Coordinates of C-alpha atoms in Angstrom, one line a residue:
M711 CA -25.2 44.6 29.3
H712 CA -27.5 43.6 26.2
T713 CA -25.8 41.9 23.6
V714 CA -27.1 42.0 19.8
V715 CA -25.9 38.9 17.8
V716 CA -25.4 39.6 14.0
G717 CA -26.3 36.7 11.6
T718 CA -26.7 36.8 7.8
S719 CA -30.3 38.3 8.5
G720 CA -32.8 39.2 10.9
V721 CA -31.6 42.4 12.4
T722 CA -34.5 44.5 13.9
A723 CA -35.1 48.1 14.5
S724 CA -34.8 47.3 18.0
D725 CA -31.4 45.9 17.5
V726 CA -30.4 49.1 15.8
L727 CA -31.6 51.4 18.6
A728 CA -30.0 48.9 21.2
V729 CA -26.7 49.5 19.7
A730 CA -27.0 53.2 18.6
R731 CA -28.9 54.4 21.8
G732 CA -28.1 52.0 24.3
G733 CA -24.6 50.9 23.8
A734 CA -25.4 47.4 23.2
R735 CA -22.5 45.0 22.5
I736 CA -22.3 42.9 19.2
E737 CA -21.4 39.4 18.5
L738 CA -21.1 37.8 15.1
S739 CA -22.9 34.5 14.7
G740 CA -21.2 31.4 13.4
E741 CA -23.4 31.5 10.5
A742 CA -22.4 35.0 9.6
V743 CA -18.7 34.2 10.0
A744 CA -18.9 31.2 7.7
A745 CA -21.0 33.2 5.1
L746 CA -18.4 35.8 5.2
A747 CA -15.8 33.3 4.5
A748 CA -17.6 31.7 1.7
A749 CA -18.2 35.0 -0.1
R750 CA -14.6 35.9 0.4
E751 CA -13.5 32.7 -1.6
I752 CA -15.4 33.8 -4.4
V753 CA -13.9 37.2 -4.7
D754 CA -10.4 35.8 -4.0
A755 CA -11.1 33.6 -7.0
L756 CA -12.3 36.3 -9.3
A757 CA -9.3 38.4 -8.2
A758 CA -6.8 35.8 -9.4
K759 CA -8.2 35.8 -12.8
P760 CA -7.0 38.0 -15.6
E761 CA -10.4 39.3 -16.7
P762 CA -11.4 42.7 -14.9
V763 CA -14.2 42.5 -12.6
Y764 CA -15.8 45.8 -11.2
G765 CA -15.1 46.5 -7.7
V766 CA -12.5 43.8 -7.5
S767 CA -10.0 44.6 -10.1
T768 CA -11.4 47.8 -11.5
G769 CA -11.3 51.5 -10.5
F770 CA -14.8 53.0 -9.4
G771 CA -17.5 55.1 -10.6
A772 CA -16.6 57.0 -13.8
L773 CA -13.1 55.3 -13.3
A774 CA -14.4 51.8 -13.7
T775 CA -12.8 51.2 -17.1
R776 CA -9.3 50.8 -15.9
H777 CA -8.0 47.4 -14.9
I778 CA -6.0 47.3 -11.7
S779 CA -2.9 45.2 -11.4
Q780 CA -2.7 42.8 -8.4
E781 CA 0.3 44.8 -6.8
L782 CA -1.9 48.1 -6.8
R783 CA -5.1 46.7 -5.3
A784 CA -4.4 47.2 -1.7
Q785 CA -3.5 50.9 -2.4
L786 CA -6.7 51.2 -4.5
Q787 CA -8.7 50.1 -1.4
R788 CA -6.9 52.5 0.9
N789 CA -7.1 55.3 -1.7
I790 CA -10.9 54.9 -2.2
V791 CA -11.6 55.3 1.7
R792 CA -9.1 58.1 2.1
S793 CA -10.3 60.1 -1.1
H794 CA -14.1 59.6 -0.1
A795 CA -13.6 60.6 3.3
A796 CA -14.4 64.1 2.4
G797 CA -17.0 65.3 4.8
L798 CA -17.5 68.9 5.9
G799 CA -19.3 70.8 8.6
P800 CA -20.6 70.1 12.1
R801 CA -19.9 66.5 13.5
V802 CA -22.8 64.1 13.3
E803 CA -24.4 62.8 16.7
R804 CA -22.6 59.7 18.1
E805 CA -26.0 57.7 18.0
V806 CA -26.0 58.4 14.2
V807 CA -22.7 57.1 13.6
R808 CA -23.1 54.0 15.7
A809 CA -26.2 53.2 13.7
L810 CA -24.5 53.8 10.4
M811 CA -21.6 51.6 11.4
F812 CA -24.0 48.8 12.8
L813 CA -26.2 48.7 9.7
R814 CA -23.1 48.5 7.4
L815 CA -21.9 45.4 9.6
K816 CA -25.2 44.0 9.3
T817 CA -24.9 44.0 5.5
V818 CA -21.3 42.9 5.4
C819 CA -22.3 40.0 7.5
S820 CA -25.0 39.0 5.0
G821 CA -22.4 37.2 2.9
H822 CA -23.1 39.3 -0.3
T823 CA -20.1 41.8 -0.1
G824 CA -17.1 39.6 0.0
V825 CA -15.5 41.1 3.0
R826 CA -13.3 39.1 5.0
P827 CA -14.5 37.8 8.6
E828 CA -11.7 39.6 10.3
V829 CA -13.0 43.0 8.8
A830 CA -16.5 42.5 10.2
Q831 CA -15.0 41.5 13.5
T832 CA -13.1 44.9 13.5
M833 CA -16.1 46.6 12.8
A834 CA -18.0 45.0 15.8
D835 CA -14.7 45.5 18.1
V836 CA -14.7 49.1 17.3
L837 CA -18.3 49.5 18.2
N838 CA -17.9 47.3 21.4
A839 CA -14.9 49.6 22.5
G840 CA -17.2 52.7 22.4
I841 CA -15.1 54.2 19.7
T842 CA -17.1 56.7 17.4
P843 CA -15.5 57.9 14.1
V844 CA -16.0 61.6 13.3
V845 CA -18.5 62.0 10.6
H846 CA -19.4 65.2 9.1
E847 CA -22.7 66.6 8.3
Y848 CA -22.2 66.9 4.4
G849 CA -20.9 64.6 2.1
S850 CA -23.7 62.2 1.0
L851 CA -26.1 62.5 -2.0
G852 CA -27.9 59.2 -0.9
C853 CA -26.8 57.4 -3.9
S854 CA -23.8 55.0 -4.3
G855 CA -24.6 55.0 -0.6
D856 CA -23.9 57.4 2.1
L857 CA -20.5 57.5 0.6
A858 CA -18.4 60.2 2.7
P859 CA -20.1 59.4 6.2
L860 CA -19.4 55.5 5.6
S861 CA -15.7 56.4 4.5
H862 CA -15.0 58.4 7.8
C863 CA -16.0 55.2 9.4
A864 CA -14.0 52.9 7.2
L865 CA -11.0 55.3 7.8
T866 CA -11.1 54.7 11.6
L867 CA -10.9 50.9 10.9
M868 CA -7.7 51.6 9.0
G869 CA -6.5 53.4 12.1
E870 CA -6.5 56.9 10.3
G871 CA -8.6 60.2 10.7
E872 CA -10.1 61.1 13.9
A873 CA -12.5 59.4 16.3
E874 CA -14.3 60.0 19.7
G875 CA -13.3 57.8 22.4
P876 CA -15.4 56.5 25.2
D877 CA -14.7 59.3 27.3
G878 CA -16.0 61.8 24.6
T879 CA -12.5 63.1 23.6
V880 CA -11.8 63.1 20.0
R881 CA -8.2 61.7 19.1
P882 CA -6.3 60.2 16.4
A883 CA -8.0 56.7 15.3
G884 CA -4.8 55.0 15.5
E885 CA -4.4 55.8 19.4
L886 CA -7.7 54.7 20.2
L887 CA -7.7 51.4 18.4
A888 CA -4.1 50.7 19.9
E889 CA -5.5 51.4 23.5
H890 CA -8.1 48.9 23.1
G891 CA -5.9 46.3 21.4
I892 CA -7.7 46.6 18.0
A893 CA -5.4 46.0 15.0
P894 CA -6.2 48.4 12.1
V895 CA -7.3 46.6 9.1
E896 CA -5.3 46.2 5.8
L897 CA -8.0 46.2 3.3
R898 CA -7.9 43.9 0.1
E899 CA -9.9 43.5 -3.1
K900 CA -13.3 45.0 -2.8
E901 CA -13.4 45.6 0.8
G902 CA -12.8 49.4 0.8
L903 CA -16.0 49.6 -1.8
A904 CA -18.0 47.2 0.4
L905 CA -17.5 49.6 3.4
L906 CA -18.7 52.6 1.6
N907 CA -21.9 51.5 -0.5
G908 CA -24.9 51.6 1.5
T909 CA -27.8 53.3 2.7
D910 CA -27.1 52.8 6.3
G911 CA -26.9 56.5 7.5
M912 CA -30.5 57.5 6.2
L913 CA -31.9 54.1 7.5
G914 CA -30.5 54.5 10.9
M915 CA -31.7 58.0 11.2
L916 CA -35.1 56.9 9.9
I917 CA -35.2 54.1 12.5
M918 CA -34.5 56.6 15.4
A919 CA -37.2 59.2 14.0
L920 CA -39.7 56.5 14.1
D921 CA -38.9 55.7 17.6
D922 CA -38.9 59.4 18.5
L923 CA -42.2 60.0 16.7
D924 CA -44.1 57.2 18.1
R925 CA -43.6 58.9 21.5
L926 CA -44.4 62.2 20.1
Y927 CA -47.4 61.2 18.5
K928 CA -48.9 60.0 21.8
S929 CA -47.7 63.2 23.2
A930 CA -49.5 65.1 20.8
D931 CA -52.7 63.0 21.2
I932 CA -52.4 63.9 25.0
T933 CA -51.8 67.7 24.5
A934 CA -54.7 67.9 22.1
A935 CA -56.9 66.3 24.7
L936 CA -55.7 68.8 27.3
S937 CA -56.3 71.7 25.2
L938 CA -60.0 70.4 24.3
E939 CA -60.7 70.0 28.0
A940 CA -59.3 73.5 28.7
L941 CA -61.4 75.0 26.0
L942 CA -64.5 73.3 27.4
G943 CA -65.0 71.4 24.2
T944 CA -66.8 68.2 23.4
D945 CA -65.5 64.5 23.4
K946 CA -68.5 63.3 21.5
V947 CA -66.4 63.8 18.2
L948 CA -64.1 61.1 19.6
A949 CA -66.7 58.4 19.8
P950 CA -65.3 55.2 18.3
E951 CA -68.5 54.7 16.0
L952 CA -67.7 58.0 14.3
H953 CA -64.1 56.9 13.5
A954 CA -65.3 53.4 12.3
I955 CA -67.0 54.9 9.3
R956 CA -63.9 56.2 8.2
P957 CA -61.6 53.6 9.0
H958 CA -58.1 55.1 8.8
P959 CA -56.1 53.0 11.6
G960 CA -53.9 56.2 12.7
Q961 CA -57.2 58.2 13.2
G962 CA -58.9 55.5 15.4
A963 CA -55.9 55.2 17.4
S964 CA -55.6 59.0 18.2
A965 CA -59.1 59.5 18.9
A966 CA -59.2 56.5 21.5
N967 CA -56.1 57.8 23.0
M968 CA -57.7 61.4 23.5
L969 CA -61.0 59.7 24.7
A970 CA -58.7 57.9 27.2
V971 CA -57.1 60.8 28.5
L972 CA -60.4 62.9 28.8
K973 CA -62.5 60.0 30.6
G974 CA -63.9 61.3 33.8
S975 CA -63.5 65.1 32.8
E976 CA -65.9 67.7 34.2
L977 CA -64.7 70.2 31.8
T978 CA -65.8 68.7 28.4
G979 CA -69.1 69.3 26.7
H980 CA -69.8 72.8 27.8
H981 CA -71.2 74.0 24.4
Q982 CA -74.4 75.3 25.7
D983 CA -73.3 77.2 28.7
D984 CA -72.6 81.0 28.8
A985 CA -70.9 81.0 25.3
P986 CA -73.1 78.4 23.4
R987 CA -71.4 76.8 20.1
V988 CA -72.4 74.2 17.7
Q989 CA -69.2 72.7 17.0
D990 CA -65.4 73.1 18.3
A991 CA -63.0 74.4 15.8
Y992 CA -61.0 72.5 13.3
S993 CA -57.7 72.4 15.3
V994 CA -59.7 70.9 18.1
R995 CA -62.4 68.8 16.5
C996 CA -60.0 67.4 13.6
A997 CA -57.1 66.5 15.8
P998 CA -57.5 62.7 15.4
Q999 CA -57.7 63.3 11.7
V1000 CA -54.5 65.1 11.4
A1001 CA -52.6 63.0 13.9
G1002 CA -54.0 59.8 12.5
A1003 CA -52.6 60.6 8.9
G1004 CA -49.3 61.1 10.6
R1005 CA -49.5 58.0 12.2
D1006 CA -50.4 56.3 9.0
T1007 CA -47.6 57.8 7.5
M1008 CA -45.3 56.3 10.0
A1009 CA -46.8 52.8 9.5
H1010 CA -45.7 53.0 5.8
A1011 CA -42.3 54.4 7.0
R1012 CA -41.8 51.3 9.2
T1013 CA -42.7 49.1 6.3
V1014 CA -39.9 50.7 4.2
A1015 CA -37.5 50.5 7.1
E1016 CA -38.2 46.9 7.8
R1017 CA -37.5 46.0 4.1
E1018 CA -34.4 48.0 3.9
L1019 CA -33.3 46.0 7.0
A1020 CA -33.7 42.9 5.3
S1021 CA -31.8 44.0 2.4
A1022 CA -28.0 43.5 1.5
V1023 CA -27.0 46.9 -0.2
D1024 CA -23.8 46.9 -1.8
N1025 CA -22.5 47.2 -5.5
P1026 CA -21.4 44.8 -6.8
V1027 CA -22.7 42.1 -4.7
V1028 CA -21.8 38.4 -4.3
L1029 CA -24.5 36.0 -5.4
P1030 CA -24.9 32.5 -4.1
D1031 CA -24.1 31.0 -7.6
G1032 CA -20.6 32.7 -7.4
R1033 CA -21.4 35.5 -9.5
V1034 CA -20.3 39.1 -8.6
E1035 CA -22.8 41.6 -10.3
S1036 CA -23.1 45.2 -10.5
N1037 CA -26.5 46.7 -9.4
G1038 CA -28.5 49.9 -8.4
N1039 CA -29.7 48.7 -5.0
F1040 CA -27.6 51.5 -3.4
H1041 CA -30.1 54.3 -4.6
G1042 CA -31.7 55.8 -1.7
A1043 CA -35.0 56.7 -3.0
P1044 CA -37.3 54.4 -1.2
V1045 CA -35.8 55.7 2.2
A1046 CA -35.4 59.2 1.0
Y1047 CA -39.3 59.5 0.1
V1048 CA -40.5 58.3 3.5
L1049 CA -38.3 60.6 5.4
D1050 CA -39.4 63.5 3.5
F1051 CA -43.1 62.2 4.2
L1052 CA -42.5 62.2 7.8
A1053 CA -41.2 65.7 7.8
I1054 CA -44.4 66.9 6.1
A1055 CA -46.4 65.0 8.6
A1056 CA -44.4 66.5 11.5
A1057 CA -45.1 69.9 10.2
D1058 CA -48.7 69.5 10.0
L1059 CA -48.8 68.2 13.5
A1060 CA -46.9 71.3 14.7
S1061 CA -49.1 73.6 12.9
I1062 CA -52.5 72.2 14.6
A1063 CA -51.0 72.2 17.8
E1064 CA -49.9 75.8 17.6
R1065 CA -53.5 76.7 16.4
R1066 CA -54.7 75.1 19.5
T1067 CA -52.2 77.1 21.7
D1068 CA -53.2 80.5 20.0
R1069 CA -56.8 79.6 20.7
L1070 CA -56.0 79.0 24.4
L1071 CA -54.4 82.5 24.4
D1072 CA -57.0 84.6 22.9
K1073 CA -59.8 85.7 25.0
N1074 CA -62.1 86.0 22.2
R1075 CA -62.0 82.3 21.5
S1076 CA -60.9 80.7 24.7
H1077 CA -64.4 80.7 26.2
G1078 CA -63.8 82.4 29.5
L1079 CA -60.0 82.2 29.8
P1080 CA -58.1 85.3 30.6
P1081 CA -56.0 86.9 27.8
F1082 CA -52.8 85.1 27.1
L1083 CA -53.5 83.1 30.4
A1084 CA -52.0 86.1 32.4
D1085 CA -52.4 86.7 35.9
D1086 CA -53.1 90.4 35.5
A1087 CA -53.3 91.0 31.8
G1088 CA -52.0 94.4 30.9
V1089 CA -49.5 94.2 33.8
D1090 CA -48.6 90.4 32.7
S1091 CA -48.1 89.3 29.4
G1092 CA -48.7 85.7 30.1
L1093 CA -47.8 83.2 27.6
M1094 CA -48.0 85.7 24.7
I1095 CA -44.3 85.4 23.5
A1096 CA -44.5 81.6 24.3
Q1097 CA -46.7 81.3 21.3
Y1098 CA -44.3 83.7 19.3
T1099 CA -41.7 80.9 20.0
Q1100 CA -44.0 78.0 19.0
A1101 CA -45.0 80.0 15.9
A1102 CA -41.3 80.3 14.7
L1103 CA -40.7 76.6 15.3
V1104 CA -43.9 75.9 13.3
S1105 CA -42.6 78.2 10.4
E1106 CA -39.2 76.3 10.4
L1107 CA -40.8 73.0 10.3
K1108 CA -42.8 73.9 7.0
R1109 CA -39.6 74.9 5.7
L1110 CA -38.0 71.6 6.8
A1111 CA -41.1 69.7 5.0
V1112 CA -39.8 70.9 1.7
P1113 CA -38.7 67.5 0.1
A1114 CA -35.1 66.9 -0.4
S1115 CA -35.9 63.8 -2.6
A1116 CA -37.2 66.0 -5.2
D1117 CA -33.8 67.2 -5.9
S1118 CA -30.9 65.6 -7.7
I1119 CA -27.5 66.9 -8.5
P1120 CA -25.2 64.8 -10.9
S1121 CA -21.9 63.7 -9.9
S1122 CA -18.9 61.4 -10.8
A1123 CA -18.7 62.9 -14.3
M1124 CA -22.4 62.3 -15.1
Q1125 CA -22.0 58.4 -14.2
E1126 CA -24.1 58.9 -11.0
D1127 CA -26.5 61.5 -12.9
H1128 CA -29.6 60.9 -10.5
V1129 CA -29.3 60.7 -6.7
S1130 CA -31.9 60.5 -3.9
M1131 CA -30.6 63.2 -1.3
G1132 CA -31.9 60.8 1.3
W1133 CA -29.0 61.8 3.6
S1134 CA -30.3 65.3 3.6
A1135 CA -33.8 64.1 3.9
A1136 CA -32.8 62.2 7.3
R1137 CA -30.8 65.2 8.5
K1138 CA -33.5 67.7 8.2
L1139 CA -36.1 65.1 9.7
R1140 CA -34.1 65.0 13.0
T1141 CA -34.1 68.8 13.0
A1142 CA -38.1 68.5 12.4
V1143 CA -38.5 66.0 15.3
D1144 CA -36.6 68.1 17.8
N1145 CA -38.9 71.2 16.9
L1146 CA -41.9 69.1 16.8
T1147 CA -40.9 68.1 20.4
R1148 CA -40.6 71.6 21.3
V1149 CA -44.1 72.8 19.7
V1150 CA -45.8 70.0 21.7
A1151 CA -44.1 71.2 24.8
V1152 CA -45.6 74.8 24.4
E1153 CA -49.0 73.4 24.0
L1154 CA -48.7 71.4 27.1
Y1155 CA -47.4 74.4 29.1
A1156 CA -50.4 76.3 27.9
A1157 CA -53.1 73.7 28.2
T1158 CA -51.9 72.7 31.8
R1159 CA -52.1 76.3 32.9
A1160 CA -55.6 76.9 31.4
I1161 CA -56.8 73.7 33.1
E1162 CA -55.6 74.9 36.4
L1163 CA -57.4 78.5 35.7
R1164 CA -60.9 76.7 35.3
E1165 CA -62.0 76.8 38.8
G1166 CA -65.2 74.9 39.9
L1167 CA -64.8 72.0 37.6
A1168 CA -62.5 68.9 38.0
P1169 CA -60.1 67.6 34.9
A1170 CA -59.8 64.1 34.1
P1171 CA -57.9 62.1 36.5
A1172 CA -55.2 61.7 33.5
S1173 CA -55.1 65.3 33.2
R1174 CA -54.6 65.7 37.0
A1175 CA -51.6 63.1 36.8
V1176 CA -50.1 65.3 33.9
I1177 CA -50.2 68.5 35.8
T1178 CA -49.1 66.9 39.0
A1179 CA -45.9 65.3 37.2
A1180 CA -45.3 68.4 35.2
R1181 CA -45.3 70.7 38.2
A1182 CA -42.9 68.2 39.8
A1183 CA -40.6 68.3 37.0
G1184 CA -40.3 72.0 37.2
V1185 CA -42.9 73.0 34.6
Q1186 CA -44.6 75.9 36.9
G1187 CA -48.5 76.8 37.0
P1188 CA -50.3 80.0 36.6
G1189 CA -49.0 83.2 38.4
P1190 CA -47.6 86.5 37.7
D1191 CA -44.9 86.8 34.9
R1192 CA -41.5 85.4 35.5
F1193 CA -38.5 84.3 33.5
L1194 CA -40.2 81.8 30.9
A1195 CA -37.7 80.2 29.3
P1196 CA -36.8 77.7 32.1
D1197 CA -40.4 76.7 32.3
L1198 CA -40.5 76.0 28.6
A1199 CA -37.2 74.2 28.8
A1200 CA -38.6 71.8 31.6
A1201 CA -41.7 71.3 29.6
D1202 CA -39.4 70.4 26.7
A1203 CA -37.6 67.9 28.8
F1204 CA -40.8 66.6 30.2
V1205 CA -42.1 65.4 26.6
R1206 CA -38.9 64.7 25.3
D1207 CA -37.9 62.0 27.7
G1208 CA -41.3 60.3 27.9
R1209 CA -42.6 61.4 31.3
L1210 CA -45.6 63.0 29.6
V1211 CA -46.7 59.7 28.2
A1212 CA -45.9 57.9 31.4
A1213 CA -47.9 60.1 33.7
V1214 CA -50.9 59.5 31.4
E1215 CA -50.4 55.7 30.9
G1216 CA -50.1 55.4 34.7
V1217 CA -53.9 56.1 34.7
T1218 CA -55.2 55.0 31.5
G1219 CA -52.9 52.0 30.5
P1220 CA -50.8 52.0 27.5
L1221 CA -52.0 54.3 24.8
R1222 CA -52.1 53.1 21.3

């Protein structure tokens, strides 16, 4: 099994994906253990002094003015975890919780949090055992960290609350730790706070969304090309020299992908046939511009994610000169903004895909295709209601594009009076990515059927490869009306698991 070694820095997006989605094991480097021990010495020295230090010997948030005596500090750390584990709603997905815990461990190992090495090792042991704390949908405002979600994870480290075992069964966390020989941690000064105070949930969901969207944007380039082909459109608008004079990188990449898919097609460029037209509709002609803008938004989001991965987000932090200083680095605004940007881009990509689908189904705009791609229009409804489903998904995506980060609700007796809502932005982006996958799947289903209905003209080799692979995957072709939901579900799975992209790249080589 793949192993990710966590040091004081250098964790990558690939490491996060390996742990969250691939179940990779985790090891702490000797460098990390040494940094943990050194930072802990600083915290212990401050804890022994009579002067109050925030997070070490005081209360938290609006209660930070109270100095806590030494005999109450262990109780304080337990209490902050218990009281902050206040989430409600549906359980968060296993991969999100694993990303959340791993990213918190990454920051702990930076040596800026003051957590003891044994606490960090317990975090790694819990992940390696396949134990997943039960984390709920609601509880984070995206400031002072993803507090409630991280608290539910910290509760598991203490042997309290509920967690899911490697067999998928939810049980008391203490039982699961005992079965795997993991001793619950007894938190000391600052450790409870350090386990809760990070942007790890929203960052983990950003990294996973970028992984999904990388595949989806390639998929959307493919389905746009298939629709252009089915509509007898021209591929001249995809010429590299046209995109070079408006040099947005994403636009050029999308145009290149579409051109690669269409290479060798006999269906493109029939503008002056029986139904002459000067130009294709915007939804066809401007596909690279819209998808390209989304790709460039993803590039910016990757930059933010990389910077956040290189960060040690905690409050207070232990500095190399021995100071323990308060700060505002836990504020989720940088991550929240790009999560919202991506949701906007996803909605627009879905919107243009739906317009192409509608054009394929309309006999007045499809240049010779039967109404709704039906076998016997009137007796058969064809794909009429598939477009309804796609339109409903697009409408939902537009609602999900409303920025969460534009909102703020004060909390903690007005001490925390401006928050990022980054966790909410991340949660709605996950839904948006799911729905975008379904929208692309419906376009795929319509475009492949339309291409097969164009008798006498050969599609591009890459298009033929897609049709062959899709039919083998249970995505059926033209014919009389049938129970349509299973076909659409098969198309969704074909896009979601990457088989669509793989089918094309088997002909064209890697897409951009």
